[in-house]
């Protein structure tokens, strides 16, 4: 299988705080990689460095084989060389946030067709047709013309997933997609994510849902203080944790 996403020796600090210490990971097409770890361990920063919401201090990011070109700044650290490339690479990555981040002044369908029409320059009719197909896929086609505030959290998150899918990304990135949902709404979002995994979508998922991580992932990464402490195939990882850190995390979270 082709490599969809590769990170090599990524490092990121905020001031003196080393948030990502030296992380490498590879996702082949169709892989589902779950990233687990305590709050503050660097999970969001890692995702944000992948889609360049944060610029790493050092290391390389490859999306679908394309290396993001970065150059050294005089004062240290990196800066992207080519904004067109940043835009192109970002459009290959679909991001789903904890708080949905839908545009509140647009209907659900408008949210979904915005980037396809204005970034990808797809014809409006075609974008709407595709948008409706995606809303059916996530089970909320009847909400197409509602504003986000009229939807439950679970419905808003499914709309956000449809919006990310509308760009036909090579890799989907999820940052705790169910963490701000009422417990009874978590299942409907996980069901959609599970279906995407079964279709062969490449996904990187930061999650506290250990059941999802265990049943759906091809690989699980346990992050602690910016380091990958353990990683591997989920059944093995969850049944025989090696480190004290991971044992402690599991006993608090299972
Ligand atoms: P997680 O998602 O695992 O909870 P984060 O990646 O959000 O962890 O944060 C890791 C650490 O980096 C935390 O200590 C957090 O306070 C810090 N941090 C994150 N973003 C910034 C920022 N923009 N400026 C300064 N510190 C940050
Ligand atoms: Mg986070």
PDB file of C-alpha atoms and ligand atoms in Angstrom:
ATOM      1  CA  UNK A   1       0.000   0.000   0.000  1.00  0.00           C
ATOM      2  CA  UNK A   2       1.133   3.523  -0.727  1.00  0.00           C
ATOM      3  CA  UNK A   3       2.118   5.794   2.127  1.00  0.00           C
ATOM      4  CA  UNK A   4      -0.529   8.458   2.741  1.00  0.00           C
ATOM      5  CA  UNK A   5       1.196  10.361   5.506  1.00  0.00           C
ATOM      6  CA  UNK A   6       4.686  10.309   6.898  1.00  0.00           C
ATOM      7  CA  UNK A   7       6.211  12.349   9.684  1.00  0.00           C
ATOM      8  CA  UNK A   8       9.910  12.218  10.411  1.00  0.00           C
ATOM      9  CA  UNK A   9      11.628  13.462  13.545  1.00  0.00           C
ATOM     10  CA  UNK A  10       9.055  16.118  14.277  1.00  0.00           C
ATOM     11  CA  UNK A  11       9.842  18.513  17.120  1.00  0.00           C
ATOM     12  CA  UNK A  12       7.849  21.419  18.472  1.00  0.00           C
ATOM     13  CA  UNK A  13       8.331  23.607  21.540  1.00  0.00           C
ATOM     14  CA  UNK A  14       6.401  26.528  22.910  1.00  0.00           C
ATOM     15  CA  UNK A  15       9.068  28.615  24.610  1.00  0.00           C
ATOM     16  CA  UNK A  16      10.878  26.259  26.959  1.00  0.00           C
ATOM     17  CA  UNK A  17       8.106  23.690  26.875  1.00  0.00           C
ATOM     18  CA  UNK A  18       8.996  20.752  24.616  1.00  0.00           C
ATOM     19  CA  UNK A  19       5.607  19.584  23.421  1.00  0.00           C
ATOM     20  CA  UNK A  20       6.645  17.209  20.617  1.00  0.00           C
ATOM     21  CA  UNK A  21      10.048  15.705  21.263  1.00  0.00           C
ATOM     22  CA  UNK A  22      10.998  13.579  18.270  1.00  0.00           C
ATOM     23  CA  UNK A  23       8.077  11.893  16.641  1.00  0.00           C
ATOM     24  CA  UNK A  24       8.020   9.820  13.498  1.00  0.00           C
ATOM     25  CA  UNK A  25       5.014   7.980  12.167  1.00  0.00           C
ATOM     26  CA  UNK A  26       3.804   6.468   8.931  1.00  0.00           C
ATOM     27  CA  UNK A  27       0.230   5.919   7.801  1.00  0.00           C
ATOM     28  CA  UNK A  28      -0.259   3.748   4.753  1.00  0.00           C
ATOM     29  CA  UNK A  29      -3.394   4.187   2.684  1.00  0.00           C
ATOM     30  CA  UNK A  30      -6.330   2.772   4.617  1.00  0.00           C
ATOM     31  CA  UNK A  31      -4.602   2.823   7.989  1.00  0.00           C
ATOM     32  CA  UNK A  32      -6.491   4.087  11.001  1.00  0.00           C
ATOM     33  CA  UNK A  33      -4.045   5.356  13.607  1.00  0.00           C
ATOM     34  CA  UNK A  34      -5.441   6.247  17.012  1.00  0.00           C
ATOM     35  CA  UNK A  35      -3.432   8.594  19.196  1.00  0.00           C
ATOM     36  CA  UNK A  36      -4.160   8.303  22.892  1.00  0.00           C
ATOM     37  CA  UNK A  37      -2.632   9.921  25.934  1.00  0.00           C
ATOM     38  CA  UNK A  38      -3.357  12.192  28.861  1.00  0.00           C
ATOM     39  CA  UNK A  39      -4.419  15.790  28.495  1.00  0.00           C
ATOM     40  CA  UNK A  40      -1.372  17.958  27.704  1.00  0.00           C
ATOM     41  CA  UNK A  41       0.683  15.098  26.231  1.00  0.00           C
ATOM     42  CA  UNK A  42       0.909  16.863  22.841  1.00  0.00           C
ATOM     43  CA  UNK A  43      -1.807  15.094  20.820  1.00  0.00           C
ATOM     44  CA  UNK A  44      -3.445  18.236  19.403  1.00  0.00           C
ATOM     45  CA  UNK A  45      -0.105  19.867  18.681  1.00  0.00           C
ATOM     46  CA  UNK A  46       0.964  16.800  16.713  1.00  0.00           C
ATOM     47  CA  UNK A  47      -2.204  16.964  14.568  1.00  0.00           C
ATOM     48  CA  UNK A  48      -1.845  20.723  14.177  1.00  0.00           C
ATOM     49  CA  UNK A  49       1.728  20.268  12.927  1.00  0.00           C
ATOM     50  CA  UNK A  50       0.475  17.791  10.327  1.00  0.00           C
ATOM     51  CA  UNK A  51      -1.961  20.242   8.771  1.00  0.00           C
ATOM     52  CA  UNK A  52       0.300  23.216   9.432  1.00  0.00           C
ATOM     53  CA  UNK A  53      -1.892  25.052  11.870  1.00  0.00           C
ATOM     54  CA  UNK A  54       1.407  24.938  13.768  1.00  0.00           C
ATOM     55  CA  UNK A  55       4.784  24.967  12.077  1.00  0.00           C
ATOM     56  CA  UNK A  56       7.156  22.368  13.507  1.00  0.00           C
ATOM     57  CA  UNK A  57      10.569  23.482  14.798  1.00  0.00           C
ATOM     58  CA  UNK A  58      12.223  20.678  12.876  1.00  0.00           C
ATOM     59  CA  UNK A  59      11.403  17.474  11.050  1.00  0.00           C
ATOM     60  CA  UNK A  60       9.601  16.565   7.839  1.00  0.00           C
ATOM     61  CA  UNK A  61       5.976  16.093   6.873  1.00  0.00           C
ATOM     62  CA  UNK A  62       5.064  14.167   3.711  1.00  0.00           C
ATOM     63  CA  UNK A  63       1.466  14.033   2.498  1.00  0.00           C
ATOM     64  CA  UNK A  64       0.795  11.487  -0.264  1.00  0.00           C
ATOM     65  CA  UNK A  65       4.518  11.370  -0.895  1.00  0.00           C
ATOM     66  CA  UNK A  66       4.924  15.144  -1.216  1.00  0.00           C
ATOM     67  CA  UNK A  67       7.420  16.713   1.187  1.00  0.00           C
ATOM     68  CA  UNK A  68       6.290  19.990   2.653  1.00  0.00           C
ATOM     69  CA  UNK A  69       9.097  22.376   1.805  1.00  0.00           C
ATOM     70  CA  UNK A  70      10.285  24.375   4.784  1.00  0.00           C
ATOM     71  CA  UNK A  71      13.306  26.598   5.243  1.00  0.00           C
ATOM     72  CA  UNK A  72      15.211  27.683   8.323  1.00  0.00           C
ATOM     73  CA  UNK A  73      14.431  31.054   9.787  1.00  0.00           C
ATOM     74  CA  UNK A  74      17.349  33.285  10.806  1.00  0.00           C
ATOM     75  CA  UNK A  75      16.174  33.242  14.411  1.00  0.00           C
ATOM     76  CA  UNK A  76      15.829  29.434  14.305  1.00  0.00           C
ATOM     77  CA  UNK A  77      12.842  27.253  13.557  1.00  0.00           C
ATOM     78  CA  UNK A  78      11.182  26.614  10.218  1.00  0.00           C
ATOM     79  CA  UNK A  79       8.867  28.468   7.900  1.00  0.00           C
ATOM     80  CA  UNK A  80       7.051  27.028   4.865  1.00  0.00           C
ATOM     81  CA  UNK A  81       8.779  27.965   1.634  1.00  0.00           C
ATOM     82  CA  UNK A  82       5.788  28.053  -0.631  1.00  0.00           C
ATOM     83  CA  UNK A  83       2.314  29.135   0.471  1.00  0.00           C
ATOM     84  CA  UNK A  84       0.756  27.552  -2.647  1.00  0.00           C
ATOM     85  CA  UNK A  85       2.163  24.232  -1.566  1.00  0.00           C
ATOM     86  CA  UNK A  86       0.838  24.727   1.964  1.00  0.00           C
ATOM     87  CA  UNK A  87      -2.641  25.374   0.551  1.00  0.00           C
ATOM     88  CA  UNK A  88      -2.410  22.372  -1.756  1.00  0.00           C
ATOM     89  CA  UNK A  89      -1.240  20.030   1.010  1.00  0.00           C
ATOM     90  CA  UNK A  90      -3.845  21.345   3.443  1.00  0.00           C
ATOM     91  CA  UNK A  91      -6.584  20.597   0.941  1.00  0.00           C
ATOM     92  CA  UNK A  92      -5.489  16.938   1.001  1.00  0.00           C
ATOM     93  CA  UNK A  93      -6.079  16.794   4.757  1.00  0.00           C
ATOM     94  CA  UNK A  94      -9.576  16.845   6.211  1.00  0.00           C
ATOM     95  CA  UNK A  95      -9.708  18.117   9.792  1.00  0.00           C
ATOM     96  CA  UNK A  96     -12.449  17.465  12.325  1.00  0.00           C
ATOM     97  CA  UNK A  97     -12.259  19.400  15.599  1.00  0.00           C
ATOM     98  CA  UNK A  98     -13.650  18.734  19.042  1.00  0.00           C
ATOM     99  CA  UNK A  99     -15.965  21.758  18.807  1.00  0.00           C
ATOM    100  CA  UNK A 100     -17.127  21.117  15.226  1.00  0.00           C
ATOM    101  CA  UNK A 101     -16.096  24.625  14.016  1.00  0.00           C
ATOM    102  CA  UNK A 102     -19.004  24.902  11.598  1.00  0.00           C
ATOM    103  CA  UNK A 103     -19.678  28.406  10.273  1.00  0.00           C
ATOM    104  CA  UNK A 104     -22.706  29.523  12.265  1.00  0.00           C
ATOM    105  CA  UNK A 105     -23.972  32.009   9.648  1.00  0.00           C
ATOM    106  CA  UNK A 106     -24.181  29.344   6.947  1.00  0.00           C
ATOM    107  CA  UNK A 107     -26.610  26.457   6.542  1.00  0.00           C
ATOM    108  CA  UNK A 108     -25.240  22.940   6.802  1.00  0.00           C
ATOM    109  CA  UNK A 109     -25.165  22.520   3.020  1.00  0.00           C
ATOM    110  CA  UNK A 110     -23.505  25.934   2.590  1.00  0.00           C
ATOM    111  CA  UNK A 111     -20.860  24.882   5.112  1.00  0.00           C
ATOM    112  CA  UNK A 112     -20.192  21.784   3.048  1.00  0.00           C
ATOM    113  CA  UNK A 113     -20.007  23.369  -0.412  1.00  0.00           C
ATOM    114  CA  UNK A 114     -17.992  26.446   0.624  1.00  0.00           C
ATOM    115  CA  UNK A 115     -14.494  25.032   0.114  1.00  0.00           C
ATOM    116  CA  UNK A 116     -15.312  22.833  -2.907  1.00  0.00           C
ATOM    117  CA  UNK A 117     -16.775  25.887  -4.714  1.00  0.00           C
ATOM    118  CA  UNK A 118     -14.278  28.535  -3.613  1.00  0.00           C
ATOM    119  CA  UNK A 119     -11.072  26.539  -3.198  1.00  0.00           C
ATOM    120  CA  UNK A 120     -11.464  23.627  -5.595  1.00  0.00           C
ATOM    121  CA  UNK A 121     -13.534  25.705  -8.080  1.00  0.00           C
ATOM    122  CA  UNK A 122     -16.114  22.963  -8.497  1.00  0.00           C
ATOM    123  CA  UNK A 123     -19.398  24.002 -10.172  1.00  0.00           C
ATOM    124  CA  UNK A 124     -22.094  24.891  -7.645  1.00  0.00           C
ATOM    125  CA  UNK A 125     -24.553  22.233  -8.850  1.00  0.00           C
ATOM    126  CA  UNK A 126     -21.984  19.522  -8.664  1.00  0.00           C
ATOM    127  CA  UNK A 127     -20.780  20.650  -5.228  1.00  0.00           C
ATOM    128  CA  UNK A 128     -24.353  20.662  -3.907  1.00  0.00           C
ATOM    129  CA  UNK A 129     -25.087  17.241  -5.336  1.00  0.00           C
ATOM    130  CA  UNK A 130     -21.943  15.853  -3.773  1.00  0.00           C
ATOM    131  CA  UNK A 131     -22.753  17.661  -0.510  1.00  0.00           C
ATOM    132  CA  UNK A 132     -26.206  16.084  -0.363  1.00  0.00           C
ATOM    133  CA  UNK A 133     -24.710  12.671  -1.024  1.00  0.00           C
ATOM    134  CA  UNK A 134     -22.312  13.179   1.892  1.00  0.00           C
ATOM    135  CA  UNK A 135     -25.096  14.387   4.186  1.00  0.00           C
ATOM    136  CA  UNK A 136     -27.029  11.197   3.390  1.00  0.00           C
ATOM    137  CA  UNK A 137     -23.928   9.196   4.125  1.00  0.00           C
ATOM    138  CA  UNK A 138     -23.644  10.714   7.609  1.00  0.00           C
ATOM    139  CA  UNK A 139     -27.413  10.431   8.082  1.00  0.00           C
ATOM    140  CA  UNK A 140     -28.528  14.068   8.214  1.00  0.00           C
ATOM    141  CA  UNK A 141     -29.708  14.949   4.703  1.00  0.00           C
ATOM    142  CA  UNK A 142     -32.926  16.395   6.184  1.00  0.00           C
ATOM    143  CA  UNK A 143     -30.793  19.041   7.945  1.00  0.00           C
ATOM    144  CA  UNK A 144     -29.193  20.429   4.766  1.00  0.00           C
ATOM    145  CA  UNK A 145     -30.946  23.803   4.962  1.00  0.00           C
ATOM    146  CA  UNK A 146     -30.820  24.279   8.732  1.00  0.00           C
ATOM    147  CA  UNK A 147     -28.284  26.445  10.525  1.00  0.00           C
ATOM    148  CA  UNK A 148     -25.804  24.650  12.815  1.00  0.00           C
ATOM    149  CA  UNK A 149     -27.427  25.989  16.008  1.00  0.00           C
ATOM    150  CA  UNK A 150     -30.572  23.984  15.157  1.00  0.00           C
ATOM    151  CA  UNK A 151     -28.680  20.688  15.228  1.00  0.00           C
ATOM    152  CA  UNK A 152     -27.650  18.512  18.161  1.00  0.00           C
ATOM    153  CA  UNK A 153     -23.923  18.202  18.872  1.00  0.00           C
ATOM    154  CA  UNK A 154     -23.825  14.759  17.296  1.00  0.00           C
ATOM    155  CA  UNK A 155     -25.517  16.069  14.154  1.00  0.00           C
ATOM    156  CA  UNK A 156     -23.157  19.050  14.006  1.00  0.00           C
ATOM    157  CA  UNK A 157     -20.161  16.789  14.265  1.00  0.00           C
ATOM    158  CA  UNK A 158     -21.506  14.549  11.508  1.00  0.00           C
ATOM    159  CA  UNK A 159     -21.968  17.683   9.378  1.00  0.00           C
ATOM    160  CA  UNK A 160     -18.360  18.651  10.130  1.00  0.00           C
ATOM    161  CA  UNK A 161     -17.221  15.203   8.995  1.00  0.00           C
ATOM    162  CA  UNK A 162     -19.239  15.600   5.769  1.00  0.00           C
ATOM    163  CA  UNK A 163     -17.640  19.014   5.259  1.00  0.00           C
ATOM    164  CA  UNK A 164     -14.155  17.530   5.591  1.00  0.00           C
ATOM    165  CA  UNK A 165     -15.030  14.668   3.228  1.00  0.00           C
ATOM    166  CA  UNK A 166     -16.339  17.126   0.616  1.00  0.00           C
ATOM    167  CA  UNK A 167     -12.745  18.053  -0.271  1.00  0.00           C
ATOM    168  CA  UNK A 168     -12.031  14.385  -0.969  1.00  0.00           C
ATOM    169  CA  UNK A 169      -8.979  14.416   1.306  1.00  0.00           C
ATOM    170  CA  UNK A 170      -6.232  11.801   1.252  1.00  0.00           C
ATOM    171  CA  UNK A 171      -6.109  11.723   5.052  1.00  0.00           C
ATOM    172  CA  UNK A 172      -8.725  12.604   7.666  1.00  0.00           C
ATOM    173  CA  UNK A 173      -7.487  14.061  10.954  1.00  0.00           C
ATOM    174  CA  UNK A 174      -9.778  13.941  13.976  1.00  0.00           C
ATOM    175  CA  UNK A 175      -9.028  15.791  17.218  1.00  0.00           C
ATOM    176  CA  UNK A 176     -11.186  14.281  19.959  1.00  0.00           C
ATOM    177  CA  UNK A 177     -14.290  14.366  17.764  1.00  0.00           C
ATOM    178  CA  UNK A 178     -16.597  13.054  20.487  1.00  0.00           C
ATOM    179  CA  UNK A 179     -15.174  14.783  23.558  1.00  0.00           C
ATOM    180  CA  UNK A 180     -17.641  17.655  23.707  1.00  0.00           C
ATOM    181  CA  UNK A 181     -20.708  15.501  23.044  1.00  0.00           C
ATOM    182  CA  UNK A 182     -23.294  14.340  25.534  1.00  0.00           C
ATOM    183  CA  UNK A 183     -22.647  10.642  26.172  1.00  0.00           C
ATOM    184  CA  UNK A 184     -25.786   9.521  24.338  1.00  0.00           C
ATOM    185  CA  UNK A 185     -24.591  11.273  21.147  1.00  0.00           C
ATOM    186  CA  UNK A 186     -21.112   9.764  21.044  1.00  0.00           C
ATOM    187  CA  UNK A 187     -22.256   6.528  19.386  1.00  0.00           C
ATOM    188  CA  UNK A 188     -23.740   8.159  16.278  1.00  0.00           C
ATOM    189  CA  UNK A 189     -20.450   9.923  15.512  1.00  0.00           C
ATOM    190  CA  UNK A 190     -18.320   6.850  16.183  1.00  0.00           C
ATOM    191  CA  UNK A 191     -20.598   4.856  13.885  1.00  0.00           C
ATOM    192  CA  UNK A 192     -19.887   7.263  11.009  1.00  0.00           C
ATOM    193  CA  UNK A 193     -16.153   7.114  11.733  1.00  0.00           C
ATOM    194  CA  UNK A 194     -16.234   3.343  11.852  1.00  0.00           C
ATOM    195  CA  UNK A 195     -17.955   3.271   8.451  1.00  0.00           C
ATOM    196  CA  UNK A 196     -15.252   5.532   7.015  1.00  0.00           C
ATOM    197  CA  UNK A 197     -12.572   3.212   8.380  1.00  0.00           C
ATOM    198  CA  UNK A 198     -14.302   0.212   6.817  1.00  0.00           C
ATOM    199  CA  UNK A 199     -14.373   2.017   3.463  1.00  0.00           C
ATOM    200  CA  UNK A 200     -10.600   2.294   3.629  1.00  0.00           C
ATOM    201  CA  UNK A 201     -10.225   5.973   4.549  1.00  0.00           C
ATOM    202  CA  UNK A 202      -6.848   6.859   5.978  1.00  0.00           C
ATOM    203  CA  UNK A 203      -7.515   8.356   9.393  1.00  0.00           C
ATOM    204  CA  UNK A 204      -5.483   9.777  12.258  1.00  0.00           C
ATOM    205  CA  UNK A 205      -7.731   9.949  15.303  1.00  0.00           C
ATOM    206  CA  UNK A 206      -6.938  11.562  18.630  1.00  0.00           C
ATOM    207  CA  UNK A 207      -9.431   9.981  20.986  1.00  0.00           C
ATOM    208  CA  UNK A 208     -10.357   9.038  24.522  1.00  0.00           C
ATOM    209  CA  UNK A 209     -12.691   6.338  23.211  1.00  0.00           C
ATOM    210  CA  UNK A 210     -10.666   3.260  24.064  1.00  0.00           C
ATOM    211  CA  UNK A 211     -13.272   0.926  22.535  1.00  0.00           C
ATOM    212  CA  UNK A 212     -12.986   2.716  19.205  1.00  0.00           C
ATOM    213  CA  UNK A 213      -9.184   2.753  19.375  1.00  0.00           C
ATOM    214  CA  UNK A 214      -9.125  -0.936  20.117  1.00  0.00           C
ATOM    215  CA  UNK A 215     -11.721  -2.153  17.645  1.00  0.00           C
ATOM    216  CA  UNK A 216     -11.220   0.151  14.664  1.00  0.00           C
ATOM    217  CA  UNK A 217      -7.533   1.116  14.554  1.00  0.00           C
ATOM    218  CA  UNK A 218      -4.828  -0.625  12.638  1.00  0.00           C
ATOM    219  CA  UNK A 219      -2.341   1.025  14.971  1.00  0.00           C
ATOM    220  CA  UNK A 220      -2.450   2.792  18.315  1.00  0.00           C
ATOM    221  CA  UNK A 221       0.080   5.332  19.537  1.00  0.00           C
ATOM    222  CA  UNK A 222       0.363   6.204  23.218  1.00  0.00           C
ATOM    223  CA  UNK A 223       1.803   9.676  23.641  1.00  0.00           C
ATOM    224  CA  UNK A 224       3.254  10.926  26.902  1.00  0.00           C
ATOM    225  CA  UNK A 225       5.038  14.262  27.371  1.00  0.00           C
ATOM    226  CA  UNK A 226       5.614  14.578  23.646  1.00  0.00           C
ATOM    227  CA  UNK A 227       7.096  11.108  23.186  1.00  0.00           C
ATOM    228  CA  UNK A 228       5.665   7.973  21.646  1.00  0.00           C
ATOM    229  CA  UNK A 229       5.961   5.681  24.653  1.00  0.00           C
ATOM    230  CA  UNK A 230       4.240   2.654  23.129  1.00  0.00           C
ATOM    231  CA  UNK A 231       2.731   1.845  19.766  1.00  0.00           C
ATOM    232  CA  UNK A 232       1.446  -1.126  17.900  1.00  0.00           C
ATOM    233  CA  UNK A 233      -1.440  -3.256  16.874  1.00  0.00           C
ATOM    234  CA  UNK A 234      -4.280  -2.531  19.322  1.00  0.00           C
ATOM    235  CA  UNK A 235      -5.063  -5.981  20.679  1.00  0.00           C
ATOM    236  CA  UNK A 236      -1.478  -6.569  21.642  1.00  0.00           C
ATOM    237  CA  UNK A 237      -0.977  -3.052  22.969  1.00  0.00           C
ATOM    238  CA  UNK A 238      -4.033  -3.046  25.212  1.00  0.00           C
ATOM    239  CA  UNK A 239      -3.503  -6.556  26.556  1.00  0.00           C
ATOM    240  CA  UNK A 240       0.192  -6.283  27.302  1.00  0.00           C
ATOM    241  CA  UNK A 241       1.217  -2.715  28.098  1.00  0.00           C
ATOM    242  CA  UNK A 242       4.960  -2.548  28.721  1.00  0.00           C
ATOM    243  CA  UNK A 243       5.618   0.747  30.453  1.00  0.00           C
ATOM    244  CA  UNK A 244       4.489   2.027  33.833  1.00  0.00           C
ATOM    245  CA  UNK A 245       3.146   5.158  32.127  1.00  0.00           C
ATOM    246  CA  UNK A 246       0.890   3.259  29.781  1.00  0.00           C
ATOM    247  CA  UNK A 247      -0.279   0.872  32.500  1.00  0.00           C
ATOM    248  CA  UNK A 248      -1.239   3.865  34.643  1.00  0.00           C
ATOM    249  CA  UNK A 249      -3.027   5.515  31.719  1.00  0.00           C
ATOM    250  CA  UNK A 250      -4.995   2.376  30.951  1.00  0.00           C
ATOM    251  CA  UNK A 251      -6.044   1.787  34.519  1.00  0.00           C
ATOM    252  CA  UNK A 252      -7.382   5.359  34.643  1.00  0.00           C
ATOM    253  CA  UNK A 253      -9.104   5.220  31.250  1.00  0.00           C
ATOM    254  CA  UNK A 254     -10.479   1.731  30.666  1.00  0.00           C
TER     255      UNK A 254
HETATM  256  P1  LIG B   1      -3.246  17.461  24.253  1.00  0.00           P
HETATM  257  O1  LIG B   1      -3.979  17.691  22.969  1.00  0.00           O
HETATM  258  O2  LIG B   1      -2.585  16.128  24.347  1.00  0.00           O
HETATM  259  O3  LIG B   1      -4.093  17.729  25.470  1.00  0.00           O
HETATM  260  P2  LIG B   1      -1.750  19.822  23.473  1.00  0.00           P
HETATM  261  O4  LIG B   1      -1.010  19.452  22.243  1.00  0.00           O
HETATM  262  O5  LIG B   1      -2.967  20.647  23.308  1.00  0.00           O
HETATM  263  O6  LIG B   1      -2.041  18.504  24.328  1.00  0.00           O
HETATM  264  O7  LIG B   1      -0.785  20.623  24.437  1.00  0.00           O
HETATM  265  C1  LIG B   1       0.458  20.123  24.865  1.00  0.00           C
HETATM  266  C2  LIG B   1       1.125  21.165  25.721  1.00  0.00           C
HETATM  267  O8  LIG B   1       1.459  22.308  24.923  1.00  0.00           O
HETATM  268  C3  LIG B   1       0.267  21.694  26.857  1.00  0.00           C
HETATM  269  O9  LIG B   1       1.093  21.892  27.967  1.00  0.00           O
HETATM  270  C4  LIG B   1      -0.256  22.991  26.305  1.00  0.00           C
HETATM  271  O10 LIG B   1      -0.546  23.899  27.343  1.00  0.00           O
HETATM  272  C5  LIG B   1       0.888  23.476  25.455  1.00  0.00           C
HETATM  273  N1  LIG B   1       0.469  24.316  24.317  1.00  0.00           N
HETATM  274  C6  LIG B   1      -0.327  23.927  23.293  1.00  0.00           C
HETATM  275  N2  LIG B   1      -0.496  24.902  22.401  1.00  0.00           N
HETATM  276  C7  LIG B   1       0.225  25.962  22.854  1.00  0.00           C
HETATM  277  C8  LIG B   1       0.481  27.291  22.371  1.00  0.00           C
HETATM  278  N3  LIG B   1      -0.036  27.709  21.219  1.00  0.00           N
HETATM  279  N4  LIG B   1       1.266  28.084  23.127  1.00  0.00           N
HETATM  280  C9  LIG B   1       1.813  27.649  24.281  1.00  0.00           C
HETATM  281  N5  LIG B   1       1.613  26.419  24.797  1.00  0.00           N
HETATM  282  C10 LIG B   1       0.843  25.569  24.085  1.00  0.00           C
HETATM  283 MG1  LIG B   2      -5.941  18.151  22.591  1.00  0.00          MG
END
